[in-house]
Amino acid sequence: MKFSRILFLPIAAIALTLSSASFADNQRRIDIDSKVVTQHKAKINNERFSYTVATGTQPVWDDKGDAIATLQYTYYTRDKVDDRTKRPLLISFNGGPGSASVWMHLAYTGPRVLKIDDEGYPIQPYGVKDNPYSVLDVADIVYVNPVNTGYSRVVEDKDSNLLPKDKQKELFFGVNADIKYLAEWLNTFVSRNERWRSPKFLIGESYGTTRVSGLAHELQNSQWMYINGVVLVSPTDIGIKRDGPVKAANRLPYFAATAWYHKALNADLQAKDLDELLPEVEQFTVDELIPALAKGGFIAPDEKRRIIKKMAEYSGLSETFVSQNNLDIPTQFFWKELLRERGKMVGRLDSRYLGIDKRDAGESPDYWAELTSWLHSFTPAINYYLREELNYKTDIKYNLFGNVHPWDRSGNNTGENLRLAMAQNPYLNVMVQAGYFDGATNYFDAKYTMWQLDPSGKMQNRLSFKGYRSGHMMYLRHADLESSNNDLREFIKQSIPKDGQSAKY
């Protein structure tokens, strides 16, 4: 008999067996449809007010109306707003793909941000503090976690079966699948929260810029939801190609910024302010470096020597190193080479950060110094904040990085779709924000993408760029937390049409 066999098991095994049998319904699952509401107070932009936070989950429906996944969100609304129809809604995504919407939530736009030092380095005890620069004074904000990030998960059907892996990939894990299901989800969210008449803004960081670029078009053309603004923070290429000479040349302004920060330039260049240095390097890049690289191995020797000399001066690298790389210096080589003689390597996503490798020799760093530093701060903070301040309790693991791979990157026309969305919607404006010390999605690539977004130049006055003296997450530096929020606040205000202003050309 089964019962007799249990009697002969060790006590711990008996407890485990009984627990599995008695509590089969208490497996670690997230609620498919849930909400916890909490009340808070803030002082933001020198104004005191109260606000409400709804933390919960909302289903992703299939074509039959069955729940196939649930997305966890955090929704902030300012209290005592007389007319919510005039109150902007900022819809926020991070990237990865596979990254939770934690970075901008707890370090940029939200009313509570990480306890870190003024340059973004972790300090203990971990936690959060008030953010006096949050844009919650001018806009309500919802932070959305796509499938397998944060607490968001694929859910079981009525027979307790999950979708097959290939079906999950088809529905969730690709450029276009991601955009399609998120647009449907946002339709439900906006309807449930009665925000159809509100001005709406999308903000995405890193791969999130691909996501929101595609969403602007998908929301307009499949959900008939029109957007007032799209903000691209540290953007990817959004499907706009930067290959060959352009790809190689566009790294140089980032190299110059990083070398300037670490005082690795010659005295004349080092004496210049960054705002003076970078335009000079950008002009050299466009006017001289791209044409030189385009000539490949047939460049004239005198011209090649002159280009090598200038590249070495602007990058802080030796002429020999530049020459050995044929004017095309991979970023991982740069991270390792710039401070090799000092026994340090520089970070990828934020090259202000330093690390130490096992060997000073080699072609690339052993690890990402900045990401290791950030995870110190973000992981304990988001788990504490959701559970203890927002009272959302679950045994589900919060995935800062979730399993979404292999990601289908085919058919990425998000940049062109953003251009088309802008053309269709005269209200729609776009702002790009980027850190000068970001080596993963460098700021000059971001500028180039903005330049190429509308080749006609007819929408130039609806495109803007803002640069900051920090890295991929420019808001981690206290001075840039203030300035980037102020830039975002002004963008939101300026992108709302005046009373009676028609959407027409």
Coordinates of C-alpha atoms in Angstrom, one line a residue:
M1 CA 0.0 0.0 0.0
K2 CA 1.2 3.5 -0.7
F3 CA 0.5 4.6 2.8
S4 CA 2.7 1.8 4.2
R5 CA 5.5 2.9 2.0
I6 CA 5.3 6.4 3.2
L7 CA 5.7 5.3 6.8
F8 CA 9.1 3.9 6.0
L9 CA 10.4 7.2 4.5
P10 CA 12.5 9.7 6.4
I11 CA 10.5 12.4 8.2
A12 CA 11.6 15.1 5.8
A13 CA 10.5 13.0 2.8
I14 CA 7.1 12.3 4.4
A15 CA 6.6 16.0 4.9
L16 CA 7.6 16.7 1.3
T17 CA 5.2 14.0 0.0
L18 CA 2.3 15.2 2.1
S19 CA 3.0 18.8 1.1
S20 CA 2.9 17.9 -2.6
A21 CA -0.3 15.9 -2.2
S22 CA -2.1 18.3 0.1
F23 CA -1.2 21.6 -1.5
A24 CA -1.2 20.8 -5.2
D25 CA -3.3 23.9 -5.8
N26 CA -0.8 26.2 -4.2
Q27 CA 1.9 25.9 -6.8
R28 CA 4.0 29.0 -7.6
R29 CA 1.8 30.9 -10.1
I30 CA 1.0 34.5 -10.7
D31 CA -2.7 35.7 -10.5
I32 CA -3.9 36.1 -14.1
D33 CA -6.0 39.2 -13.2
S34 CA -5.2 41.1 -10.1
K35 CA -4.8 44.6 -8.6
V36 CA -3.5 46.0 -5.3
V37 CA -4.0 49.7 -4.7
T38 CA -2.0 51.9 -2.4
Q39 CA -1.9 55.6 -1.5
H40 CA 1.2 57.9 -1.4
K41 CA 2.4 61.4 -1.2
A42 CA 5.2 63.2 -3.0
K43 CA 7.0 66.5 -3.5
I44 CA 7.9 66.7 -7.2
N45 CA 9.1 69.8 -9.1
N46 CA 8.6 71.8 -5.9
E47 CA 4.9 70.8 -5.7
R48 CA 3.3 68.6 -3.0
F49 CA 0.5 66.2 -4.0
S50 CA -0.9 62.7 -3.4
Y51 CA -1.0 59.9 -5.8
T52 CA -2.4 56.4 -6.2
V53 CA -0.5 53.3 -7.4
A54 CA -2.3 50.2 -8.8
T55 CA 0.0 47.2 -9.0
G56 CA -1.4 44.2 -10.8
T57 CA -1.7 41.8 -13.6
Q58 CA -3.9 41.9 -16.7
P59 CA -4.4 39.0 -19.2
V60 CA -3.2 38.7 -22.8
W61 CA -6.1 37.2 -24.7
D62 CA -5.9 34.9 -27.8
D63 CA -8.3 35.2 -30.7
K64 CA -10.8 33.0 -28.9
G65 CA -10.9 35.3 -25.9
D66 CA -8.9 32.9 -23.7
A67 CA -6.1 34.1 -21.4
I68 CA -2.7 32.8 -22.7
A69 CA -0.4 35.1 -20.6
T70 CA -0.6 37.8 -18.0
L71 CA 1.4 41.0 -17.8
Q72 CA 2.3 42.7 -14.6
Y73 CA 2.1 46.5 -14.5
T74 CA 2.5 49.4 -12.1
Y75 CA 0.2 52.3 -12.8
Y76 CA 0.7 55.7 -11.2
T77 CA -2.1 58.4 -11.2
R78 CA -2.0 61.8 -9.6
D79 CA -4.9 62.4 -7.2
K80 CA -7.4 65.3 -7.4
V81 CA -7.2 65.8 -11.1
D82 CA -10.2 67.7 -12.3
D83 CA -10.2 66.5 -15.9
R84 CA -8.4 63.2 -16.5
T85 CA -9.1 63.6 -20.3
K86 CA -6.5 66.4 -20.4
R87 CA -4.0 64.4 -18.3
P88 CA -1.3 62.7 -20.3
L89 CA -0.6 59.0 -19.9
L90 CA 3.1 57.9 -20.3
I91 CA 3.4 54.2 -21.2
S92 CA 6.9 52.9 -20.3
F93 CA 8.9 49.9 -21.6
N94 CA 12.4 48.8 -21.1
G95 CA 14.2 46.6 -23.6
G96 CA 16.6 43.6 -23.7
P97 CA 14.6 42.0 -25.3
G98 CA 13.9 40.2 -22.1
S99 CA 14.4 43.0 -19.7
A100 CA 11.8 44.0 -17.1
S101 CA 10.5 47.6 -16.9
V102 CA 12.4 48.2 -13.8
W103 CA 15.2 50.5 -14.9
M104 CA 13.2 53.6 -15.9
H105 CA 10.6 52.8 -13.2
L106 CA 13.0 52.8 -10.2
A107 CA 15.7 55.2 -11.6
Y108 CA 14.2 57.7 -14.0
T109 CA 10.6 58.8 -14.3
G110 CA 8.9 57.2 -11.2
P111 CA 8.3 59.0 -7.9
R112 CA 10.6 56.6 -6.0
V113 CA 14.2 55.9 -7.2
L114 CA 17.2 53.9 -6.1
K115 CA 19.4 54.8 -3.2
I116 CA 22.6 55.3 -5.1
D117 CA 25.3 57.9 -5.0
D118 CA 25.3 61.0 -7.3
E119 CA 27.3 59.2 -10.0
G120 CA 25.1 56.1 -9.9
Y121 CA 27.1 53.7 -7.9
P122 CA 25.4 51.3 -5.3
I123 CA 25.4 52.1 -1.6
Q124 CA 24.0 50.0 1.3
P125 CA 21.5 49.6 2.7
Y126 CA 19.8 49.1 -0.6
G127 CA 16.4 50.6 -1.2
V128 CA 14.6 53.6 -2.7
K129 CA 14.1 57.3 -2.0
D130 CA 11.9 60.1 -3.2
N131 CA 12.5 61.3 -6.8
P132 CA 11.9 65.1 -6.8
Y133 CA 12.3 65.2 -10.6
S134 CA 9.7 62.6 -11.6
V135 CA 7.3 63.6 -14.4
L136 CA 4.3 62.3 -12.3
D137 CA 3.5 66.0 -11.7
V138 CA 2.5 66.4 -15.4
A139 CA 1.6 62.8 -16.5
D140 CA 0.2 59.6 -15.2
I141 CA 2.6 56.6 -15.8
V142 CA 2.2 52.9 -16.4
Y143 CA 5.2 50.6 -16.5
V144 CA 4.6 47.4 -18.4
N145 CA 6.5 44.1 -18.2
P146 CA 6.3 42.0 -21.4
V147 CA 6.0 38.2 -21.2
N148 CA 8.6 36.4 -19.0
T149 CA 9.9 39.7 -17.5
G150 CA 9.1 41.0 -14.1
Y151 CA 6.2 38.9 -12.8
S152 CA 4.7 38.5 -16.3
R153 CA 4.2 34.9 -17.5
V154 CA 2.6 32.6 -20.0
V155 CA -0.4 31.0 -18.2
E156 CA -1.9 27.5 -18.3
D157 CA -5.1 26.7 -20.2
K158 CA -8.1 25.0 -18.6
D159 CA -6.4 21.7 -18.9
S160 CA -3.3 23.0 -17.0
N161 CA -1.2 23.0 -20.1
L162 CA 1.2 25.7 -21.3
L163 CA 1.5 26.8 -24.9
P164 CA 4.2 24.8 -26.7
K165 CA 7.5 26.6 -26.9
D166 CA 7.2 27.1 -30.7
K167 CA 3.8 28.7 -30.2
Q168 CA 5.1 30.9 -27.4
K169 CA 7.9 32.2 -29.7
E170 CA 5.3 32.8 -32.5
L171 CA 3.1 34.8 -30.2
F172 CA 5.5 36.7 -28.0
F173 CA 9.2 36.4 -28.7
G174 CA 10.0 38.4 -31.8
V175 CA 10.0 42.0 -33.1
N176 CA 6.6 41.9 -34.7
A177 CA 4.9 39.4 -32.4
D178 CA 5.9 41.5 -29.4
I179 CA 4.4 44.7 -30.9
K180 CA 1.2 43.0 -31.9
Y181 CA 0.3 41.4 -28.5
L182 CA 1.4 44.5 -26.6
A183 CA -0.9 46.7 -28.7
E184 CA -3.8 44.5 -28.0
W185 CA -3.0 44.5 -24.3
L186 CA -2.7 48.3 -24.2
N187 CA -6.2 48.6 -25.8
T188 CA -7.6 46.6 -22.9
F189 CA -5.6 48.6 -20.3
V190 CA -6.7 52.0 -21.8
S191 CA -10.3 50.8 -21.9
R192 CA -10.3 49.4 -18.3
N193 CA -8.8 52.6 -17.0
E194 CA -10.9 55.0 -19.1
R195 CA -8.0 56.7 -20.7
W196 CA -9.1 56.8 -24.4
R197 CA -9.5 60.6 -24.4
S198 CA -6.1 61.3 -22.7
P199 CA -3.0 62.4 -24.6
K200 CA -0.7 59.4 -24.8
F201 CA 3.0 59.0 -24.9
L202 CA 5.3 56.0 -25.4
I203 CA 8.7 55.8 -23.9
G204 CA 11.2 53.0 -24.5
E205 CA 14.8 52.4 -23.5
S206 CA 17.3 50.4 -25.6
Y207 CA 15.4 47.5 -27.3
G208 CA 12.3 49.2 -25.9
T209 CA 12.9 51.9 -28.6
T210 CA 12.3 49.2 -31.2
R211 CA 9.2 48.2 -29.3
V212 CA 7.7 51.7 -29.0
S213 CA 8.6 52.7 -32.6
G214 CA 6.6 49.7 -33.8
L215 CA 3.8 50.3 -31.3
A216 CA 3.2 53.9 -32.5
H217 CA 2.3 52.5 -35.9
E218 CA 0.5 49.4 -34.6
L219 CA -1.6 51.3 -32.1
Q220 CA -2.7 53.8 -34.8
N221 CA -3.4 51.3 -37.6
S222 CA -4.7 48.2 -35.7
Q223 CA -6.1 49.7 -32.5
W224 CA -7.0 53.2 -33.8
M225 CA -5.3 54.7 -30.8
Y226 CA -3.3 57.8 -31.7
I227 CA -0.2 58.9 -29.8
N228 CA 1.1 62.4 -29.1
G229 CA 4.8 61.5 -28.5
V230 CA 7.4 58.8 -28.7
V231 CA 10.6 59.0 -26.6
L232 CA 13.6 56.9 -27.6
V233 CA 16.0 56.5 -24.7
S234 CA 19.4 55.1 -25.8
P235 CA 17.9 53.8 -29.0
T236 CA 18.8 50.7 -31.0
D237 CA 18.9 50.9 -34.8
I238 CA 15.1 50.5 -35.1
G239 CA 15.6 48.7 -38.4
I240 CA 17.5 51.6 -39.9
K241 CA 20.8 50.1 -41.2
R242 CA 24.2 51.5 -40.2
D243 CA 26.5 49.1 -41.9
G244 CA 30.0 49.3 -43.5
P245 CA 31.9 52.6 -43.1
V246 CA 29.1 54.3 -41.2
K247 CA 29.0 51.6 -38.6
A248 CA 32.8 51.8 -38.0
A249 CA 33.0 55.6 -38.2
N250 CA 30.0 56.3 -35.9
R251 CA 31.9 54.9 -32.9
L252 CA 34.6 57.6 -32.9
P253 CA 32.5 60.4 -31.1
Y254 CA 31.7 57.9 -28.3
F255 CA 35.4 56.9 -28.1
A256 CA 36.3 60.6 -27.8
A257 CA 33.8 61.2 -25.1
T258 CA 35.0 58.2 -23.1
A259 CA 38.7 59.2 -23.5
W260 CA 37.9 62.7 -22.4
Y261 CA 36.1 61.5 -19.3
H262 CA 39.1 59.3 -18.3
K263 CA 41.6 62.1 -19.2
A264 CA 43.2 60.0 -21.9
L265 CA 43.4 62.8 -24.6
N266 CA 46.3 65.1 -25.3
A267 CA 46.4 68.3 -23.3
D268 CA 44.8 70.5 -26.0
L269 CA 41.8 68.3 -26.5
Q270 CA 41.5 67.5 -22.8
A271 CA 41.3 71.2 -22.0
K272 CA 38.1 71.6 -24.1
D273 CA 34.7 71.1 -22.6
L274 CA 32.8 68.1 -23.9
D275 CA 30.2 70.4 -25.5
E276 CA 33.1 71.9 -27.5
L277 CA 34.9 68.7 -28.3
L278 CA 32.1 66.5 -29.5
P279 CA 30.9 68.7 -32.4
E280 CA 34.4 68.8 -33.7
V281 CA 34.7 65.0 -33.6
E282 CA 31.3 64.6 -35.2
Q283 CA 32.2 66.9 -38.1
F284 CA 35.4 65.0 -38.7
T285 CA 33.5 61.7 -38.6
V286 CA 30.9 62.8 -41.2
D287 CA 33.1 64.9 -43.5
E288 CA 36.4 62.9 -43.4
L289 CA 36.3 59.5 -41.6
I290 CA 33.2 58.0 -43.4
P291 CA 34.6 58.9 -46.9
A292 CA 38.1 57.6 -45.9
L293 CA 36.7 54.2 -44.7
A294 CA 34.6 54.0 -47.9
K295 CA 37.9 53.9 -49.9
G296 CA 39.0 50.7 -48.1
G297 CA 42.4 49.4 -49.0
F298 CA 42.6 51.9 -51.9
I299 CA 42.9 55.0 -49.8
A300 CA 45.9 57.1 -50.6
P301 CA 48.8 56.6 -48.1
D302 CA 49.1 60.3 -47.2
E303 CA 45.3 60.5 -46.5
K304 CA 45.4 57.3 -44.5
R305 CA 48.3 58.6 -42.3
R306 CA 46.4 61.8 -41.7
I307 CA 43.2 60.0 -40.7
I308 CA 45.0 57.6 -38.4
K309 CA 46.7 60.5 -36.6
K310 CA 43.3 62.3 -36.1
M311 CA 41.6 59.1 -35.0
A312 CA 44.3 58.4 -32.5
E313 CA 44.1 62.0 -31.1
Y314 CA 40.3 61.8 -30.7
S315 CA 40.1 58.3 -29.3
G316 CA 43.0 58.3 -26.8
L317 CA 44.5 55.3 -28.6
S318 CA 47.9 54.9 -30.2
E319 CA 48.4 55.5 -33.9
T320 CA 49.8 51.9 -34.1
F321 CA 46.6 50.5 -32.6
V322 CA 44.4 52.4 -35.0
S323 CA 46.6 51.4 -38.0
Q324 CA 46.6 47.7 -37.0
N325 CA 42.8 47.8 -37.0
N326 CA 42.6 49.4 -40.4
L327 CA 40.7 52.4 -39.0
D328 CA 37.9 50.1 -37.8
I329 CA 38.1 49.6 -34.1
P330 CA 35.7 47.2 -32.5
T331 CA 34.2 48.5 -29.3
Q332 CA 35.3 45.5 -27.2
F333 CA 38.9 46.3 -28.2
F334 CA 38.4 49.9 -27.2
W335 CA 37.0 48.9 -23.7
K336 CA 40.1 46.8 -23.1
E337 CA 42.8 49.0 -24.8
L338 CA 42.0 52.6 -23.6
L339 CA 43.2 52.2 -20.0
R340 CA 45.3 49.0 -20.4
E341 CA 48.4 50.7 -19.1
R342 CA 46.5 51.7 -16.0
G343 CA 45.4 48.1 -15.4
K344 CA 41.7 48.9 -15.9
M345 CA 39.0 48.3 -18.4
V346 CA 36.0 50.5 -19.1
G347 CA 32.3 49.5 -19.0
R348 CA 30.2 48.8 -22.0
L349 CA 26.8 50.4 -21.2
D350 CA 28.4 53.2 -19.3
S351 CA 32.1 53.7 -19.9
R352 CA 32.6 55.9 -16.8
Y353 CA 32.6 52.6 -14.8
L354 CA 35.9 50.8 -14.4
G355 CA 36.7 47.1 -13.9
I356 CA 39.7 44.8 -13.4
D357 CA 40.4 41.8 -15.5
K358 CA 42.4 38.6 -14.7
R359 CA 44.9 39.7 -17.3
D360 CA 45.7 43.1 -18.7
A361 CA 46.4 41.3 -22.1
G362 CA 43.6 40.3 -24.3
E363 CA 41.0 41.8 -26.7
S364 CA 37.9 42.2 -24.6
P365 CA 36.9 42.7 -20.9
D366 CA 36.1 39.7 -18.7
Y367 CA 32.8 41.2 -17.6
W368 CA 30.6 44.3 -17.8
A369 CA 31.6 46.5 -14.9
E370 CA 28.6 48.8 -15.1
L371 CA 25.9 46.0 -15.2
T372 CA 27.4 44.3 -12.2
S373 CA 27.3 47.6 -10.4
W374 CA 23.7 48.2 -11.4
L375 CA 22.4 44.8 -10.4
H376 CA 23.7 45.5 -6.9
S377 CA 21.1 48.3 -6.6
F378 CA 18.1 47.3 -8.8
T379 CA 17.6 43.7 -7.7
P380 CA 17.0 44.3 -4.0
A381 CA 15.2 47.6 -4.6
I382 CA 12.5 46.3 -6.9
N383 CA 11.8 43.2 -4.8
Y384 CA 11.5 45.4 -1.7
Y385 CA 9.5 48.1 -3.3
L386 CA 6.8 46.0 -4.9
R387 CA 6.3 43.8 -1.8
E388 CA 6.7 46.3 1.1
E389 CA 5.8 49.7 -0.3
L390 CA 3.2 48.7 -3.0
N391 CA 2.0 45.6 -1.1
Y392 CA 2.1 43.4 -4.1
K393 CA 3.1 40.0 -2.7
T394 CA 3.8 36.8 -4.7
D395 CA 6.2 33.9 -4.6
I396 CA 6.9 34.3 -8.3
K397 CA 10.4 35.3 -9.0
Y398 CA 10.9 38.9 -10.4
N399 CA 12.8 38.4 -13.6
L400 CA 15.1 41.4 -14.3
F401 CA 16.1 39.4 -17.3
G402 CA 13.7 36.7 -18.6
N403 CA 14.0 33.9 -21.0
V404 CA 12.7 35.2 -24.4
H405 CA 15.3 33.7 -26.7
P406 CA 15.8 32.9 -29.5
W407 CA 14.2 36.2 -30.4
D408 CA 12.9 36.6 -34.0
R409 CA 14.5 39.8 -35.3
S410 CA 13.3 39.3 -38.9
G411 CA 11.1 41.9 -40.5
N412 CA 12.2 44.8 -38.4
N413 CA 10.7 47.8 -40.1
T414 CA 10.0 49.7 -36.9
G415 CA 11.9 52.9 -37.9
E416 CA 10.0 53.1 -41.2
N417 CA 6.7 52.4 -39.3
L418 CA 7.5 55.2 -36.9
R419 CA 8.1 57.6 -39.8
L420 CA 4.8 56.5 -41.3
A421 CA 3.0 56.9 -38.0
M422 CA 4.4 60.5 -37.8
A423 CA 3.3 61.2 -41.4
Q424 CA -0.2 59.9 -40.7
N425 CA -0.5 61.8 -37.4
P426 CA 0.5 65.5 -37.4
Y427 CA 0.2 65.5 -33.6
L428 CA 3.0 62.9 -33.2
N429 CA 6.5 64.2 -32.1
V430 CA 9.6 62.2 -31.3
M431 CA 12.5 62.9 -28.9
V432 CA 15.8 61.0 -28.6
Q433 CA 17.7 60.9 -25.4
A434 CA 21.2 59.4 -25.2
G435 CA 24.2 59.3 -22.9
Y436 CA 27.6 60.3 -24.3
F437 CA 29.4 57.4 -22.5
D438 CA 27.1 54.6 -23.8
G439 CA 29.2 52.1 -25.8
A440 CA 26.3 49.7 -26.5
T441 CA 23.9 52.0 -28.3
N442 CA 26.2 55.0 -28.8
Y443 CA 24.9 58.5 -28.9
F444 CA 26.1 59.3 -32.4
D445 CA 24.4 56.2 -33.8
A446 CA 21.2 57.6 -32.1
K447 CA 21.8 60.9 -33.9
Y448 CA 22.4 59.2 -37.2
T449 CA 19.2 57.2 -36.8
M450 CA 17.2 60.3 -36.1
W451 CA 18.7 62.0 -39.2
Q452 CA 17.7 59.0 -41.3
L453 CA 14.2 58.5 -39.9
D454 CA 12.7 61.0 -42.2
P455 CA 14.9 61.4 -45.4
S456 CA 12.5 64.0 -46.8
G457 CA 13.3 66.4 -43.9
K458 CA 9.6 67.5 -43.9
M459 CA 9.2 66.5 -40.2
Q460 CA 12.5 67.8 -39.0
N461 CA 10.8 70.2 -36.6
R462 CA 9.0 67.3 -34.9
L463 CA 12.3 65.4 -34.1
S464 CA 14.7 66.4 -31.3
F465 CA 17.9 65.1 -29.7
K466 CA 19.1 65.5 -26.1
G467 CA 22.5 64.3 -24.9
Y468 CA 23.8 63.7 -21.3
R469 CA 27.1 63.2 -19.6
S470 CA 26.4 59.6 -18.5
G471 CA 25.8 56.3 -20.2
H472 CA 23.0 54.0 -21.3
M473 CA 20.9 54.8 -18.3
M474 CA 21.8 58.5 -18.3
Y475 CA 19.4 59.1 -15.4
L476 CA 21.6 57.2 -12.9
R477 CA 23.9 60.3 -12.7
H478 CA 22.0 62.7 -10.4
A479 CA 22.6 65.8 -12.5
D480 CA 21.2 64.0 -15.5
L481 CA 18.3 62.6 -13.5
E482 CA 17.2 66.2 -13.1
S483 CA 17.9 67.4 -16.7
S484 CA 16.5 64.3 -18.5
N485 CA 13.2 64.5 -16.5
N486 CA 13.0 68.2 -17.2
D487 CA 13.6 67.5 -20.9
L488 CA 10.9 64.8 -20.9
R489 CA 8.5 67.1 -19.0
E490 CA 8.9 69.9 -21.5
F491 CA 8.5 67.4 -24.4
I492 CA 5.2 66.2 -23.0
K493 CA 3.9 69.7 -22.5
Q494 CA 5.0 70.9 -25.9
S495 CA 3.5 67.9 -27.7
I496 CA 0.0 68.4 -26.4
P497 CA -1.9 70.5 -28.9
K498 CA -3.4 73.8 -27.9
D499 CA -7.2 73.9 -27.4
G500 CA -8.9 73.8 -30.7
Q501 CA -5.7 72.9 -32.7
S502 CA -6.6 70.5 -35.5
A503 CA -4.5 67.5 -36.6
K504 CA -3.8 68.6 -40.1
Y505 CA -1.0 69.8 -42.4

